[in-house]
Short mmCIF file of C-alpha atoms and ligand atoms in Angstrom, two decimals:
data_model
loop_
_atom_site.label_atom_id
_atom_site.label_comp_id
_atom_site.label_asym_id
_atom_site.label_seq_id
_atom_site.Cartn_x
_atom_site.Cartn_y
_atom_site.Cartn_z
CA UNK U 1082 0.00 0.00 0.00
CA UNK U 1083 1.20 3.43 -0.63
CA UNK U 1084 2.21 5.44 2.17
CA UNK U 1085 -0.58 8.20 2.48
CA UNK U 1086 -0.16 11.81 4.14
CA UNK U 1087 -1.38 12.51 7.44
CA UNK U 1088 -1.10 15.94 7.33
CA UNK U 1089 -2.07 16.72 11.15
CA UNK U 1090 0.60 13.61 12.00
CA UNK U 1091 2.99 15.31 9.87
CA UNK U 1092 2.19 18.80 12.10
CA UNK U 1093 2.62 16.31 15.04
CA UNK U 1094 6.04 15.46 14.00
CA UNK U 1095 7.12 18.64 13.35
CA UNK U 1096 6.49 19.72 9.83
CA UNK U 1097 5.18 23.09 9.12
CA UNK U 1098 2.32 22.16 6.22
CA UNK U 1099 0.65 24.79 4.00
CA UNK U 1100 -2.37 25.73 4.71
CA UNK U 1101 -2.24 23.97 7.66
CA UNK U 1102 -4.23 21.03 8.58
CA UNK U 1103 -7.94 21.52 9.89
CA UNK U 1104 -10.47 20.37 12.53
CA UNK U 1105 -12.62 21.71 15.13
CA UNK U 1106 -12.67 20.88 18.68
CA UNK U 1107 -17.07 19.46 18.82
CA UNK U 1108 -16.73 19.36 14.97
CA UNK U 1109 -19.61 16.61 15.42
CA UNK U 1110 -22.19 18.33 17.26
CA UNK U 1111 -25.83 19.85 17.90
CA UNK U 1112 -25.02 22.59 15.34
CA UNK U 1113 -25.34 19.72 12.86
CA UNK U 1114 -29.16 19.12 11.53
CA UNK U 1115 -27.84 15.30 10.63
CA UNK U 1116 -26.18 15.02 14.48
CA UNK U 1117 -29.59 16.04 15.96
CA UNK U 1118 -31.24 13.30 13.48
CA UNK U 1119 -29.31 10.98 14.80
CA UNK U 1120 -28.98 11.93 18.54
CA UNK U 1121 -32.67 11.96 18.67
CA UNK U 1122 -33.07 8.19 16.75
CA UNK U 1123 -30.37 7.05 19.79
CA UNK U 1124 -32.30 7.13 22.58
CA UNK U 1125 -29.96 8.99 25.23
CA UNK U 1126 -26.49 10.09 24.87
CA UNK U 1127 -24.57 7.63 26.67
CA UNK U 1128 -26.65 5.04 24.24
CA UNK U 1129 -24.86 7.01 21.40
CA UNK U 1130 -21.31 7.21 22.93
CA UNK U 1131 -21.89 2.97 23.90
CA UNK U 1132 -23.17 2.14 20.23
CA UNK U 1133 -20.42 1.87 17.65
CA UNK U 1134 -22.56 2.37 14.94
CA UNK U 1135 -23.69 5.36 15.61
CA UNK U 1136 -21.15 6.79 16.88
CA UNK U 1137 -19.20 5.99 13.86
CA UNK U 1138 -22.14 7.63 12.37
CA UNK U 1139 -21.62 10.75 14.29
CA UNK U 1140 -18.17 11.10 13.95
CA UNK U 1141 -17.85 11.24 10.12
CA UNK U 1142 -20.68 13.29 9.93
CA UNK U 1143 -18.61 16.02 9.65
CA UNK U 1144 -15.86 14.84 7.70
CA UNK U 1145 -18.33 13.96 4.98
CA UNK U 1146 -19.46 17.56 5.09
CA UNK U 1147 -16.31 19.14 5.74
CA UNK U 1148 -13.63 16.85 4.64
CA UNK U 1149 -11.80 17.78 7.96
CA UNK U 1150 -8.28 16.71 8.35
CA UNK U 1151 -8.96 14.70 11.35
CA UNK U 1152 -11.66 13.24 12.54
CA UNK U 1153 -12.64 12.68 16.58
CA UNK U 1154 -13.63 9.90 17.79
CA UNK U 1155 -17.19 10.91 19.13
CA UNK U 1156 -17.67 9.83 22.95
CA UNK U 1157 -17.15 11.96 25.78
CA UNK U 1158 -14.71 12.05 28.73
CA UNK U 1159 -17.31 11.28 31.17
CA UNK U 1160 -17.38 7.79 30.11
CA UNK U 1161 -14.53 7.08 32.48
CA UNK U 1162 -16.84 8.03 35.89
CA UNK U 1163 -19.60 6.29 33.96
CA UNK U 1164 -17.32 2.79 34.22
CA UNK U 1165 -16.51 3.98 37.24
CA UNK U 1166 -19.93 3.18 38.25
CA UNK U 1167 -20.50 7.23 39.36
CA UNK U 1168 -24.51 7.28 37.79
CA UNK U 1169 -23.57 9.81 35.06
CA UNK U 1170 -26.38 10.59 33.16
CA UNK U 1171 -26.79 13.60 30.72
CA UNK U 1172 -30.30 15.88 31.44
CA UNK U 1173 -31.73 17.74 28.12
CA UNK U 1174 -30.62 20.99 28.46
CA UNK U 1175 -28.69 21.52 31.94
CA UNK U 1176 -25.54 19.59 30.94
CA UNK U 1177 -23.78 16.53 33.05
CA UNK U 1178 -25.24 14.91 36.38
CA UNK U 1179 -23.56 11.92 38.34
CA UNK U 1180 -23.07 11.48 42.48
CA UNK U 1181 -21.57 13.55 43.97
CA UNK U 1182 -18.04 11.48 45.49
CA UNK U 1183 -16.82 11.74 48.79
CA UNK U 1184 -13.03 11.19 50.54
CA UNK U 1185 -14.44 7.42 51.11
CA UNK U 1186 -16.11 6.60 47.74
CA UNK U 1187 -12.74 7.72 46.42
CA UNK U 1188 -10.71 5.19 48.29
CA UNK U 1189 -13.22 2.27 47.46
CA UNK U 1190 -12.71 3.36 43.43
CA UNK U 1191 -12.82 -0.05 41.63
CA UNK U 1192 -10.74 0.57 38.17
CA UNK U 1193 -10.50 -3.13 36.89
CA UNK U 1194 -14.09 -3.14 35.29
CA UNK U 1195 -13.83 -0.11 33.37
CA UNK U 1196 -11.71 -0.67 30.18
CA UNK U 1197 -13.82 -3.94 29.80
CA UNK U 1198 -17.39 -1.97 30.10
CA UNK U 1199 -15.74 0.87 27.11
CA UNK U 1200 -15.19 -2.14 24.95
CA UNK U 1201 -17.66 -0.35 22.55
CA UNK U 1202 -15.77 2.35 22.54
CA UNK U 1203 -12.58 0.78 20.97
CA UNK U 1204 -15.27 -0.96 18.56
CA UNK U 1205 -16.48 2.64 17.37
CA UNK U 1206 -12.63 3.45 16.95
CA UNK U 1207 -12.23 0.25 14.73
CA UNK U 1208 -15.10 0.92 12.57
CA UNK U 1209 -14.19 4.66 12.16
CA UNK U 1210 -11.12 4.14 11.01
CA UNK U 1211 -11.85 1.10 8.34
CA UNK U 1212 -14.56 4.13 7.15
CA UNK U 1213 -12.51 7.05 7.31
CA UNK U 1214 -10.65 8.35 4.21
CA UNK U 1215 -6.77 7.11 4.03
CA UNK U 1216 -5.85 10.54 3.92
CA UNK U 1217 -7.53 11.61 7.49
CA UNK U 1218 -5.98 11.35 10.78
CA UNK U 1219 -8.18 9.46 13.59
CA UNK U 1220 -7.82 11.18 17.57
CA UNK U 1221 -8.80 9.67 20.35
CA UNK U 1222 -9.44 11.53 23.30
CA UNK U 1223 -9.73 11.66 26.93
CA UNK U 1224 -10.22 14.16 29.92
CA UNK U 1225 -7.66 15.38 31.85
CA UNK U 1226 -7.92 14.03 35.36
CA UNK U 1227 -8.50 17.56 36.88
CA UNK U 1228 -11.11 18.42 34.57
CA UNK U 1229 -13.04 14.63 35.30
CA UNK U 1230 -12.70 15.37 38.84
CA UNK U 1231 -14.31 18.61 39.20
CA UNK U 1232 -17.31 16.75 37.82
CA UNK U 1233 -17.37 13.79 39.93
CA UNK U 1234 -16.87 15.72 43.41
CA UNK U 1235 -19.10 18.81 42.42
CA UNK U 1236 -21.52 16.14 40.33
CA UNK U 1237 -22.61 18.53 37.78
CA UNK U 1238 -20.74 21.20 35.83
CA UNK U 1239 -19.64 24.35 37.81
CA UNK U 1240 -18.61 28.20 36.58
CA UNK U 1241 -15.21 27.87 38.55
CA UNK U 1242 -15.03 24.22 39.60
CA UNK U 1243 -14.91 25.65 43.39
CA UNK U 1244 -16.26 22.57 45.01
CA UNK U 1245 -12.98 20.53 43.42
CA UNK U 1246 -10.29 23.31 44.29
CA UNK U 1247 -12.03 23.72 48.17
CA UNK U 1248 -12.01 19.47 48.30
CA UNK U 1249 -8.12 19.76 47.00
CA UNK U 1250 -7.65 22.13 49.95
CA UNK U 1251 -9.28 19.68 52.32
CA UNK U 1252 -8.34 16.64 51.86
CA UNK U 1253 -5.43 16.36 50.03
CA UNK U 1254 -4.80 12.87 50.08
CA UNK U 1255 -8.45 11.49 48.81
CA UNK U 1256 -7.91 14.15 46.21
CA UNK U 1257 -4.32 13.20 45.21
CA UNK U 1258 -5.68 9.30 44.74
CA UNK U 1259 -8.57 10.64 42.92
CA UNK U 1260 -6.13 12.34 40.03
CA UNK U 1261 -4.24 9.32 40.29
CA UNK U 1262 -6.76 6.87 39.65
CA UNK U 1263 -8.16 8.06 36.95
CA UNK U 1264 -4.59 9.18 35.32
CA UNK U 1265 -3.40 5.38 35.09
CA UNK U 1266 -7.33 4.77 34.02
CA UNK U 1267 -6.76 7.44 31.48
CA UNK U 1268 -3.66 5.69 29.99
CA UNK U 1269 -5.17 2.68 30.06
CA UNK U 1270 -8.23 4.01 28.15
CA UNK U 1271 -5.59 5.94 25.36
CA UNK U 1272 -3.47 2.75 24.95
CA UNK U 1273 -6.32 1.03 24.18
CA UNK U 1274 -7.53 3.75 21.64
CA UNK U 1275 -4.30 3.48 19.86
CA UNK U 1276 -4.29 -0.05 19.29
CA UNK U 1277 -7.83 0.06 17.92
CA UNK U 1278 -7.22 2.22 15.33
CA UNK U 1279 -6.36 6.39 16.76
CA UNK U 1280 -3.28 7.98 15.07
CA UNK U 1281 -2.97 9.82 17.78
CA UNK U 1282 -4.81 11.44 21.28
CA UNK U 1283 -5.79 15.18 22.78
CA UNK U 1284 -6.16 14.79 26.55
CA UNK U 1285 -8.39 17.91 27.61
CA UNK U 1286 -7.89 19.76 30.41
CA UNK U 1287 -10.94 22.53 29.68
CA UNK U 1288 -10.70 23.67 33.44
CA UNK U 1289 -7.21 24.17 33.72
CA UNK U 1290 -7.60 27.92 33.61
CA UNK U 1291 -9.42 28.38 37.65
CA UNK U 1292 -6.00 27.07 38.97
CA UNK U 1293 -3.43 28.59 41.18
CA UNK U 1294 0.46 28.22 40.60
CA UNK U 1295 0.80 25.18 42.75
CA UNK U 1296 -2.26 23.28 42.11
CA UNK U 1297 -1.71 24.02 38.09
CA UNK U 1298 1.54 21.92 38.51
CA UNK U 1299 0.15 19.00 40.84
CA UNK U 1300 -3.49 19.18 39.42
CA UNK U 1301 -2.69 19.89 35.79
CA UNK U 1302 0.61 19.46 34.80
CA UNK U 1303 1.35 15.92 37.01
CA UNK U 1304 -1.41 14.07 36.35
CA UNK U 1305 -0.92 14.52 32.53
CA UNK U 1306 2.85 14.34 32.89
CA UNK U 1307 1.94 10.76 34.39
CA UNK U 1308 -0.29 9.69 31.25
CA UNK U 1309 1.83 10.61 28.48
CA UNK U 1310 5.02 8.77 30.34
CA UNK U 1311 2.86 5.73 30.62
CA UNK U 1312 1.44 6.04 27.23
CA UNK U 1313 4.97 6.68 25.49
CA UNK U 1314 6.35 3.91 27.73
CA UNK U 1315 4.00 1.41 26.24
CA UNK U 1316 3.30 2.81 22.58
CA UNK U 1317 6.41 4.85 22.32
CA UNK U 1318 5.49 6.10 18.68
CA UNK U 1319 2.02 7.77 19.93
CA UNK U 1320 1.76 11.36 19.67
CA UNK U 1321 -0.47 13.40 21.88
CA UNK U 1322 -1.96 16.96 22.08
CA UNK U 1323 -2.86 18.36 25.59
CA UNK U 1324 -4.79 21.15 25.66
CA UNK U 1325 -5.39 23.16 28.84
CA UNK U 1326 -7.43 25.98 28.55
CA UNK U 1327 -7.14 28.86 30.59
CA UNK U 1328 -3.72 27.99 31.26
CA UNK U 1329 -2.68 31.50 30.25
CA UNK U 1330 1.52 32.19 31.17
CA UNK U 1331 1.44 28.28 32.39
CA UNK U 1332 2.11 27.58 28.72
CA UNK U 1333 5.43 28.19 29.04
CA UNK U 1334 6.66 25.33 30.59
CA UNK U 1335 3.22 23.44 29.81
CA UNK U 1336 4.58 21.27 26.60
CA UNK U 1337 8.27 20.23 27.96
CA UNK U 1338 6.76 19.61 31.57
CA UNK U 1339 4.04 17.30 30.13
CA UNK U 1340 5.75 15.80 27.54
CA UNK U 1341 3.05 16.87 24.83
CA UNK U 1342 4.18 16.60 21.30
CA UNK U 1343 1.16 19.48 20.41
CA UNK U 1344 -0.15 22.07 23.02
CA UNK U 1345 -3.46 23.20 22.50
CA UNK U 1346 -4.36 26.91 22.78
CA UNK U 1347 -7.85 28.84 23.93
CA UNK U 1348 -8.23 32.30 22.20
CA UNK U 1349 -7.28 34.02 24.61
CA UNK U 1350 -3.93 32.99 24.24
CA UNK U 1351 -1.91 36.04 22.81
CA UNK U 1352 -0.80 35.19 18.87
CA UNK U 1353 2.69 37.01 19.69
CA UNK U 1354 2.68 34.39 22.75
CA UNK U 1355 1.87 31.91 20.64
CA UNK U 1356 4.48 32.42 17.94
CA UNK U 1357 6.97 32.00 21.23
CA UNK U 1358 5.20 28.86 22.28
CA UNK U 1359 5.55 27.34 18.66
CA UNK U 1360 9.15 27.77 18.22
CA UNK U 1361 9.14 24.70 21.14
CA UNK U 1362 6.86 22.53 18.88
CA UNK U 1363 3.55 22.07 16.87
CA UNK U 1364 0.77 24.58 18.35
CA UNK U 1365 -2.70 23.82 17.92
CA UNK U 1366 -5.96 26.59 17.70
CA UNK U 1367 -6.58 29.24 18.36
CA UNK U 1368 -9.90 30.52 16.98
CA UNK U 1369 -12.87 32.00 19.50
CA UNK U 1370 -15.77 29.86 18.59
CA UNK U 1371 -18.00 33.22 19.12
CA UNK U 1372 -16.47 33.89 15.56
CA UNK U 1373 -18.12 31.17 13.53
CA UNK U 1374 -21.12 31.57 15.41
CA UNK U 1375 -21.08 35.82 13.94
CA UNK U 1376 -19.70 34.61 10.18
CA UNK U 1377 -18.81 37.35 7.99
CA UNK U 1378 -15.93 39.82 8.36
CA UNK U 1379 -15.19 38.95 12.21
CA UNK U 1380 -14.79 35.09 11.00
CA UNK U 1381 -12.80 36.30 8.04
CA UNK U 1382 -10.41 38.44 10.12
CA UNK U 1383 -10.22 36.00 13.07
CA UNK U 1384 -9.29 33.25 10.75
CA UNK U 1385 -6.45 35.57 8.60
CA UNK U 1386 -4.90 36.47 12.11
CA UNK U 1387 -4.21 33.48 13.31
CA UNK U 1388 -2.43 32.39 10.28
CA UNK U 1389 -0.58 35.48 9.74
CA UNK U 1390 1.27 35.10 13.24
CA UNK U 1391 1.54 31.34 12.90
CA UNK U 1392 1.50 30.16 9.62
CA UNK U 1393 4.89 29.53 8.67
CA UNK U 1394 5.32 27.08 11.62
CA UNK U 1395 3.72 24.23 12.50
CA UNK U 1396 0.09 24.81 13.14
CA UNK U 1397 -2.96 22.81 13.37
CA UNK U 1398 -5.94 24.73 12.67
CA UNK U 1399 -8.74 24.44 15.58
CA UNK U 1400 -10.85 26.78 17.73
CA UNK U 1401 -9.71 27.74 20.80
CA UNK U 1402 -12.91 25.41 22.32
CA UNK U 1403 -15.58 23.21 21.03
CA UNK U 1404 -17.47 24.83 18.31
CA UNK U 1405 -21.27 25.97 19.95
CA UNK U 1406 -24.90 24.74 18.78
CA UNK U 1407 -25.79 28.40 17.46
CA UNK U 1408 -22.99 27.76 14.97
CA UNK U 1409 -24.35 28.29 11.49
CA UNK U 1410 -23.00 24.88 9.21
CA UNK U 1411 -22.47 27.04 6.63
CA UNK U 1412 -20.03 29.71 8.47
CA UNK U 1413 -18.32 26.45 9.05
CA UNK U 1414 -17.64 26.45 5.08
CA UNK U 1415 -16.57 29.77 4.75
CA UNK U 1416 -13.85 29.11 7.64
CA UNK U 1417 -12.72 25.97 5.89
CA UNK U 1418 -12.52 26.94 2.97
CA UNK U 1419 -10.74 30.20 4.01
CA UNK U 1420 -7.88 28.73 5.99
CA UNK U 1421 -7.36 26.39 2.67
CA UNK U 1422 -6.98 29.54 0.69
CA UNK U 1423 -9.97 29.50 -1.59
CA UNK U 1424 -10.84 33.21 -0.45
CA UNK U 1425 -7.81 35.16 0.28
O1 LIG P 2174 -15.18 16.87 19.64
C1 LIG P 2174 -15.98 16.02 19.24
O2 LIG P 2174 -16.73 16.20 18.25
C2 LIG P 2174 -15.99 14.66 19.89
C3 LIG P 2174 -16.95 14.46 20.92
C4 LIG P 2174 -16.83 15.14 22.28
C5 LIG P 2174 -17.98 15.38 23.08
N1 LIG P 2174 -17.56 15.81 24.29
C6 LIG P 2174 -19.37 15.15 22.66
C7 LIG P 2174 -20.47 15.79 23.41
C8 LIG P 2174 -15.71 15.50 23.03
C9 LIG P 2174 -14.24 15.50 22.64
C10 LIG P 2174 -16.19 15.93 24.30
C11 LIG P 2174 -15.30 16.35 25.40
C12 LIG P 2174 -15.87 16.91 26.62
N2 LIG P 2174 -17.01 16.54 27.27
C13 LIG P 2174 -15.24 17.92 27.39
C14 LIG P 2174 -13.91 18.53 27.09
C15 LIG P 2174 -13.97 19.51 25.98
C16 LIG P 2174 -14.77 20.74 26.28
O3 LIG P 2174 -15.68 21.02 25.47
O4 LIG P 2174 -14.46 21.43 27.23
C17 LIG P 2174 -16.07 18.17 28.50
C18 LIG P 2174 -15.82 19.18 29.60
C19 LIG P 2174 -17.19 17.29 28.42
C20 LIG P 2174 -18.30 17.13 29.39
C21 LIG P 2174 -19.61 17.41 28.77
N3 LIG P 2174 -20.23 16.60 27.85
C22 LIG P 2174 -20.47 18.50 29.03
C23 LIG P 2174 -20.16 19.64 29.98
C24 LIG P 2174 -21.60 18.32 28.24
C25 LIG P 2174 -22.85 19.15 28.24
C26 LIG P 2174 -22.65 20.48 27.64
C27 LIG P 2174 -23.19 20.50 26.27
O5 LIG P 2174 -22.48 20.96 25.35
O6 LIG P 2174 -24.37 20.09 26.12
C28 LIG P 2174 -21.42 17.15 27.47
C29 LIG P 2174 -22.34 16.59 26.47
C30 LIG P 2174 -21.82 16.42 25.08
N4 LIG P 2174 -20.63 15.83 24.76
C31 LIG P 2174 -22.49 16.78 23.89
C32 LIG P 2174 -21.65 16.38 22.82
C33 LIG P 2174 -21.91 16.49 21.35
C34 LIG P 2174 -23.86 17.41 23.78
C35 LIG P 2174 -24.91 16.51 24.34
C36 LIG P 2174 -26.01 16.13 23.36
O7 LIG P 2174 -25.80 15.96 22.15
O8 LIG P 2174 -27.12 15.92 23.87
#
């Protein structure tokens, strides 16, 4: 067989490719007419993220539309408190709800079961990539242990995740087996990914931003630090993109602390900052999803920015967070096509 081009693998290894590589952080989503067709026919989302048929479905709905570079493996990183038996269930309109867990619930975690209960998961990942153009990279994806523990202590979704930082505060210990657990979970879960069929993974960290100095580093930084050792021990050719948004100056250090091959950045990551940050390594973003949700000049100008400042490096083209339901499909052509240079 010919060897094809993965152009966001080629990003991941180093190469600067022009016009970058594309996708969008949600890509498949509720802003999609055929996503709400199907998420409707499923029953409840955790049925979609547990069938492999539809979420293979889901996930190359916007590929076909879009011919993204990559596609995502559609799930979400709630699964892993779902196998941890947590009662996560997703309610119409308000967003995640599981129990709440407490120092002891913590200590009586039960990780063996939970690889073997996301066995559809790895399924989806095997169909999705014997689907999937040759030419289009296939991430897998998992939360960052911070961000999956403010939801199972708080239980729901939270402005600034101030039950998990007060629980950090008090007990430190329940807390620090809590990000351990589900780190070595976590590397499990991408190890298995990668053999099924992922070219490579994006561990998000989307509350990384409420975080002092300290707890950044043994929260945010650790934790991940710990899964991309043990995936790189195992699978030492796997590449993987962290993204922690909010992380702000943190950035610095973020990628060589972490061992990320590509760090993700929100938009409110300065581009000059940026262009510092990518002279490290592959940088991945930036784009405020408010943008394709307006269209028109603000998308156009948004979109020319960021690959003025980063351009000539390597650069993977994303937002700077998942991509919103008010998102008109068709603003979502004008930014692809844009960044591929069919309208400059
Ligand atoms: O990017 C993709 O297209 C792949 C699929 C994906 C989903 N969630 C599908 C989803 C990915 C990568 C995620 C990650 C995820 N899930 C994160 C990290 C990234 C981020 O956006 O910050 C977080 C924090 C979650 C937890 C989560 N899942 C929340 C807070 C919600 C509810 C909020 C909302 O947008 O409704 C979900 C549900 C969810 N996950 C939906 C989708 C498409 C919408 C639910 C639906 O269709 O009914």
């Amino acid at each position: 067989m010919a060897a094809v081009r993965r152009k966001v693998m080629e990003v991941l290894e180093g190469s600067t490719v022009s016009p970058p590589p594309i996708w969008l952080m949600r890509q498949a989503g509720r802003y999609l007419p055929e996503y709400r067709r199907t998420r409707a026919a499923a029953g409840s989302f955790l049925d979609l993220c547990y069938s492999p048929d539809l979420a293979t479905e889901v996930t190359l709905q916007p590929i076909r539309r879009y011919a993204f570079d990559a596609a995502i493996l559609f799930s979400d990183i709630l699964v892993i408190p779902d196998g941890l038996k947590r009662n996560v269930h997703f309610v119409e309109g308000s967003g995640p709800r599981m129990d709440p867990i407490d120092e002891d619930a913590i200590m009586a975690l039960a990780p063996e079961g939970v690889l073997g209960h996301l066995a559809p998961v790895m399924q989806a990942v095997r169909q999705i990539r014997a689907e999937l153009p040759a030419e289009t990279t296939l991430l897998g994806f998992c939360g960052a242990p911070w961000t999956v523990a403010t939801y199972m202590i708080a239980g729901h979704g939270t402005p600034d995740q101030a039950p998990a930082r007060l629980f950090g505060y008090r007990h430190p210990k329940a807390f620090a087996h809590l990000l351990a657990v589900l780190a070595d979970l976590s590397a499990d879960y991408l190890v298995a990914q990668i053999d099924a069929g992922a070219d490579a993974v994006q561990i998000f960290d989307s509350w990384a931003g409420v975080l002092g100095e300290a707890e950044f580093e043994a929260y945010a930084v650790a934790p991940v630090a710990r899964i991309i050792r043990s995936v790189k021990a195992r699978r030492p050719q796997a590449k993987v993109i962290a993204f922690a948004k909010g992380a702000g100056l943190q950035l610095a250090t973020y990628r060589q602390k972490t061992g990320a091959d590509m760090i993700g950045l929100d938009w409110s990551v300065p581009l000059s900052f940026a262009k510092d940050l990518q002279k490290d390594g592959p940088v991945q973003g930036n784009l405020d999803p408010m943008r394709v949700v307006s269209g028109g000049k603000a998308l156009d100008e948004g979109i020319d920015a960021i690959l003025e400042a980063l351009g000539q490096g390597p650069l993977v083209f994303n937002l700077g967070h998942g991509i919103t339901p008010a998102a008109d499909p068709d603003h979502v052509t004008q930014l692809v096509d844009r960044v591929r240079g069919m309208h400059r």
